[in-house]
Amino acid sequence: MRTRHAAAGAPCAPHSTLRRLLMKALLKRLASAPGGRRAKWLVLFGWIVVAVALGPLAGKLGEVEDTGPNAFLPRGAESAAVNTELEKFRTDEVMPVVVVYSADRPLAAGDRAAAESDRRAFAPHVAEGRQLSPVLPSDDGRALMVVVPLSDELGDRVAEIRDIAGANAPPGLDVAVGGPAGSLMDQVAVFDTLDATLMIATGLVVAVLLLITYRSPVLWLFPLLAVGFAAVLTQVCTYLLAKYAGLPVDPQSAGILMVLVFGVGTDYALLLIARYREELHRHEDRHTAMRLALRRSGPAILASAGTIAVGLACLSLADINSSRSLGLVGAIGVVCGFLAMVSVLPALLVIAGRWVFWPFVPRHGTPVRKAVTVWSRIGAAVARGPRRAWLMSAGVTGVLALSAFGINMGLTQSEMFQDKPESVVAQEQVSAHYPSGASDPAKIVTNAAQAGAVRAAAAQVPGVARVDAGDRTPDGELATLSVVLEDAPDSDAAKDTVDALRSAVDDVAGADALVGGTTAQTLDTQRAADRDLRTVIPVVLLVVLLVLVWLLRAIVAPVLLLATVVLSYFAALGASNLLFEHVLGFAGVDWSLPLMGFVFLVALGIDYNIFLMHRVREESERLGLARGVLEGLTTTGGVITSAGVVLAATFAVFAGLPLVTMAQMGTIVGIGVLLDTFLVRTVLVPALALDLGRWFW
């Protein structure tokens, strides 16, 4: 019986093997199609059709961006639930603007008259059905405050109120407009110009660096053109997935998306063009050269794109909505960048011919590079003492990493901007002359029947200045309470008060009370950031390790490579902290930075190790381990360094933005990429490989 089964099943094995071989051949043919004599035109035509047909959708990305109150909050947070419940109270969202008049002296009658005059001018802007507050004097007699509830057209109304408030102020009277509406408009003003600023700055930085790298008046245009195709496809895919599949997109992730596409796409272009140039020295036919370049560099580029995309996609496990948005949107950008760089860029290069490299045109039969280069000297120096080399480089990164343990976490509202906006000035004046939470009270949503009991319980909480009654839903089921805190809304004391407030209202039977507002949102975001660190980081490490094991067909090498990138991350965090404290003067580090920086640096940092070790593996099979390591370092040194500088420079664009969070993100990623490029990939990894010998594999 066993013989008959074996005989019957025997023909299946050759068929299965044949299918695998055919599939492998088909994939190879598809991968090298952009280098084909006829296929190159089809590839280019296909991209042009896609760009023309879908291009109009790329401009609609802003239509699907989530700018709502929960866009940057943790999913499932109590403060987010309060925002959702508040939508039941009115069809139009009411948001107050706070106008503060202050002086370094006791206020005079003329100061009070100016505030009363402004108050009358504010009246036409008050939301329908709402009342304008009286002019509220401070206890110290040095400040006045007017609260103006607004609903629609917030941007125009805040601007008009600022014009009115600043027009007739007496000498010595300072006027600032802030509150929730003023703060929101200041943030919107930053994001309104964010996309255009980032696109222009990133494009200029990449163009200049490509000109320096290639020293050609023509070649630098081809990667930028391919990145342009990738950018269109990225925006179209992001728009369609956001509109029809619920992909979360916020203004911050949309802005970072284009920088990521430019940086990663240019990296892949540099690697492919460098390999194509090598093959042009070896082969007279440029089509053959491109097919070989794609075949030999393709696995490394695919592994790199896959690592970054999957690593970013791991952020979908995060609770904070903005982190999830950035991860998923970034993964789409990386995939689109990869597709463009292995299809339309090769097609463009082959169509153009060798002349695009002018004046340094690679000629068939000439040496690929000089016999002695900077990178061959570096490799020889590492080879003379590999253990000393990796111990010294690990020591340098370790010393920098020690500074990461002294980071001051958290930024207040006044510390979120590099240039202090008017809303922050207004909050500082409120905190100086009134209960600090007066301009931005906490919100309680409760069942209306227990509203009185909830109000009484809230009033007994230490740190609460007063509790005011609010609105009721049209059906009378829910009610709101406004809780003015004694401390500034983003202070630690205010967060402790919110914790105590939540405990107090939870004890009111049948109230189902929820506490929200700015302080509660800050508290919930801080705690969610801690949870996300513990959840996402292990998953990212595991995913990256599995990709490295698949690519290198080894265990020790992937573990060591991952360890070097983690060490580089902590070194970048420590170096950035020193820069923040002693040069840039930032008060602390935003709560989202450790996780965002980790995901970006592990995913992007492993990039260069993949490029290096894929080539080392290839050369080691031909030359042996020691010579293979040196040959891999020599052949990839220039291109990986160029790629690292380009990627670091693109993220450095963030450092000039007014938002401290994005400036910190750009600084951390830029420093980390440079450490990976010039120290980890150049010295630490080759030295480890040489010192361990065959055990490395």
JSON list of N, CA and C in Angstrom, two decimals, residues 196-220:
[
{"chain": "A", "resi": 196, "resn": "ALA", "atom": "N", "xyz": [3.53, 72.77, 2.45]},
{"chain": "A", "resi": 196, "resn": "ALA", "atom": "CA", "xyz": [4.27, 73.51, 1.43]},
{"chain": "A", "resi": 196, "resn": "ALA", "atom": "C", "xyz": [5.70, 73.78, 1.88]},
{"chain": "A", "resi": 197, "resn": "THR", "atom": "N", "xyz": [5.88, 74.18, 3.15]},
{"chain": "A", "resi": 197, "resn": "THR", "atom": "CA", "xyz": [7.22, 74.46, 3.67]},
{"chain": "A", "resi": 197, "resn": "THR", "atom": "C", "xyz": [8.10, 73.22, 3.61]},
{"chain": "A", "resi": 198, "resn": "LEU", "atom": "N", "xyz": [7.56, 72.10, 4.07]},
{"chain": "A", "resi": 198, "resn": "LEU", "atom": "CA", "xyz": [8.33, 70.86, 4.06]},
{"chain": "A", "resi": 198, "resn": "LEU", "atom": "C", "xyz": [8.67, 70.40, 2.65]},
{"chain": "A", "resi": 199, "resn": "MET", "atom": "N", "xyz": [7.71, 70.49, 1.74]},
{"chain": "A", "resi": 199, "resn": "MET", "atom": "CA", "xyz": [7.96, 70.06, 0.37]},
{"chain": "A", "resi": 199, "resn": "MET", "atom": "C", "xyz": [9.06, 70.89, -0.28]},
{"chain": "A", "resi": 200, "resn": "ILE", "atom": "N", "xyz": [8.97, 72.20, -0.15]},
{"chain": "A", "resi": 200, "resn": "ILE", "atom": "CA", "xyz": [9.96, 73.08, -0.78]},
{"chain": "A", "resi": 200, "resn": "ILE", "atom": "C", "xyz": [11.34, 72.87, -0.16]},
{"chain": "A", "resi": 201, "resn": "ALA", "atom": "N", "xyz": [11.39, 72.88, 1.18]},
{"chain": "A", "resi": 201, "resn": "ALA", "atom": "CA", "xyz": [12.68, 72.73, 1.86]},
{"chain": "A", "resi": 201, "resn": "ALA", "atom": "C", "xyz": [13.30, 71.37, 1.57]},
{"chain": "A", "resi": 202, "resn": "THR", "atom": "N", "xyz": [12.49, 70.31, 1.63]},
{"chain": "A", "resi": 202, "resn": "THR", "atom": "CA", "xyz": [13.02, 68.96, 1.39]},
{"chain": "A", "resi": 202, "resn": "THR", "atom": "C", "xyz": [13.50, 68.82, -0.04]},
{"chain": "A", "resi": 203, "resn": "GLY", "atom": "N", "xyz": [12.72, 69.32, -1.00]},
{"chain": "A", "resi": 203, "resn": "GLY", "atom": "CA", "xyz": [13.13, 69.25, -2.40]},
{"chain": "A", "resi": 203, "resn": "GLY", "atom": "C", "xyz": [14.44, 69.96, -2.66]},
{"chain": "A", "resi": 204, "resn": "LEU", "atom": "N", "xyz": [14.61, 71.15, -2.07]},
{"chain": "A", "resi": 204, "resn": "LEU", "atom": "CA", "xyz": [15.86, 71.89, -2.25]},
{"chain": "A", "resi": 204, "resn": "LEU", "atom": "C", "xyz": [17.04, 71.16, -1.63]},
{"chain": "A", "resi": 205, "resn": "VAL", "atom": "N", "xyz": [16.84, 70.63, -0.41]},
{"chain": "A", "resi": 205, "resn": "VAL", "atom": "CA", "xyz": [17.93, 69.92, 0.27]},
{"chain": "A", "resi": 205, "resn": "VAL", "atom": "C", "xyz": [18.36, 68.70, -0.54]},
{"chain": "A", "resi": 206, "resn": "VAL", "atom": "N", "xyz": [17.39, 67.90, -0.99]},
{"chain": "A", "resi": 206, "resn": "VAL", "atom": "CA", "xyz": [17.72, 66.70, -1.75]},
{"chain": "A", "resi": 206, "resn": "VAL", "atom": "C", "xyz": [18.39, 67.06, -3.07]},
{"chain": "A", "resi": 207, "resn": "ALA", "atom": "N", "xyz": [17.89, 68.08, -3.77]},
{"chain": "A", "resi": 207, "resn": "ALA", "atom": "CA", "xyz": [18.47, 68.49, -5.04]},
{"chain": "A", "resi": 207, "resn": "ALA", "atom": "C", "xyz": [19.93, 68.90, -4.88]},
{"chain": "A", "resi": 208, "resn": "VAL", "atom": "N", "xyz": [20.23, 69.71, -3.85]},
{"chain": "A", "resi": 208, "resn": "VAL", "atom": "CA", "xyz": [21.60, 70.16, -3.62]},
{"chain": "A", "resi": 208, "resn": "VAL", "atom": "C", "xyz": [22.52, 68.98, -3.30]},
{"chain": "A", "resi": 209, "resn": "LEU", "atom": "N", "xyz": [22.05, 68.08, -2.44]},
{"chain": "A", "resi": 209, "resn": "LEU", "atom": "CA", "xyz": [22.89, 66.94, -2.06]},
{"chain": "A", "resi": 209, "resn": "LEU", "atom": "C", "xyz": [23.12, 65.99, -3.23]},
{"chain": "A", "resi": 210, "resn": "LEU", "atom": "N", "xyz": [22.11, 65.81, -4.08]},
{"chain": "A", "resi": 210, "resn": "LEU", "atom": "CA", "xyz": [22.30, 64.96, -5.26]},
{"chain": "A", "resi": 210, "resn": "LEU", "atom": "C", "xyz": [23.28, 65.59, -6.23]},
{"chain": "A", "resi": 211, "resn": "LEU", "atom": "N", "xyz": [23.23, 66.90, -6.38]},
{"chain": "A", "resi": 211, "resn": "LEU", "atom": "CA", "xyz": [24.20, 67.59, -7.23]},
{"chain": "A", "resi": 211, "resn": "LEU", "atom": "C", "xyz": [25.62, 67.39, -6.72]},
{"chain": "A", "resi": 212, "resn": "ILE", "atom": "N", "xyz": [25.79, 67.50, -5.40]},
{"chain": "A", "resi": 212, "resn": "ILE", "atom": "CA", "xyz": [27.11, 67.30, -4.80]},
{"chain": "A", "resi": 212, "resn": "ILE", "atom": "C", "xyz": [27.56, 65.86, -4.96]},
{"chain": "A", "resi": 213, "resn": "THR", "atom": "N", "xyz": [26.62, 64.92, -4.77]},
{"chain": "A", "resi": 213, "resn": "THR", "atom": "CA", "xyz": [26.96, 63.50, -4.83]},
{"chain": "A", "resi": 213, "resn": "THR", "atom": "C", "xyz": [27.37, 63.07, -6.23]},
{"chain": "A", "resi": 214, "resn": "TYR", "atom": "N", "xyz": [26.57, 63.45, -7.23]},
{"chain": "A", "resi": 214, "resn": "TYR", "atom": "CA", "xyz": [26.81, 62.96, -8.59]},
{"chain": "A", "resi": 214, "resn": "TYR", "atom": "C", "xyz": [27.71, 63.87, -9.41]},
{"chain": "A", "resi": 215, "resn": "ARG", "atom": "N", "xyz": [27.84, 65.13, -9.01]},
{"chain": "A", "resi": 215, "resn": "ARG", "atom": "CA", "xyz": [28.64, 66.10, -9.77]},
{"chain": "A", "resi": 215, "resn": "ARG", "atom": "C", "xyz": [28.27, 66.07, -11.25]},
{"chain": "A", "resi": 216, "resn": "SER", "atom": "N", "xyz": [26.99, 65.93, -11.49]},
{"chain": "A", "resi": 216, "resn": "SER", "atom": "CA", "xyz": [26.47, 65.90, -12.85]},
{"chain": "A", "resi": 216, "resn": "SER", "atom": "C", "xyz": [25.32, 66.89, -12.95]},
{"chain": "A", "resi": 217, "resn": "PRO", "atom": "N", "xyz": [25.26, 67.67, -14.02]},
{"chain": "A", "resi": 217, "resn": "PRO", "atom": "CA", "xyz": [24.16, 68.63, -14.16]},
{"chain": "A", "resi": 217, "resn": "PRO", "atom": "C", "xyz": [22.83, 68.00, -14.55]},
{"chain": "A", "resi": 218, "resn": "VAL", "atom": "N", "xyz": [22.83, 66.70, -14.83]},
{"chain": "A", "resi": 218, "resn": "VAL", "atom": "CA", "xyz": [21.63, 66.03, -15.35]},
{"chain": "A", "resi": 218, "resn": "VAL", "atom": "C", "xyz": [21.14, 64.93, -14.43]},
{"chain": "A", "resi": 219, "resn": "LEU", "atom": "N", "xyz": [22.06, 64.09, -13.94]},
{"chain": "A", "resi": 219, "resn": "LEU", "atom": "CA", "xyz": [21.67, 62.85, -13.26]},
{"chain": "A", "resi": 219, "resn": "LEU", "atom": "C", "xyz": [20.79, 63.10, -12.04]},
{"chain": "A", "resi": 220, "resn": "TRP", "atom": "N", "xyz": [21.01, 64.18, -11.30]},
{"chain": "A", "resi": 220, "resn": "TRP", "atom": "CA", "xyz": [20.26, 64.44, -10.08]},
{"chain": "A", "resi": 220, "resn": "TRP", "atom": "C", "xyz": [18.77, 64.62, -10.34]}
]
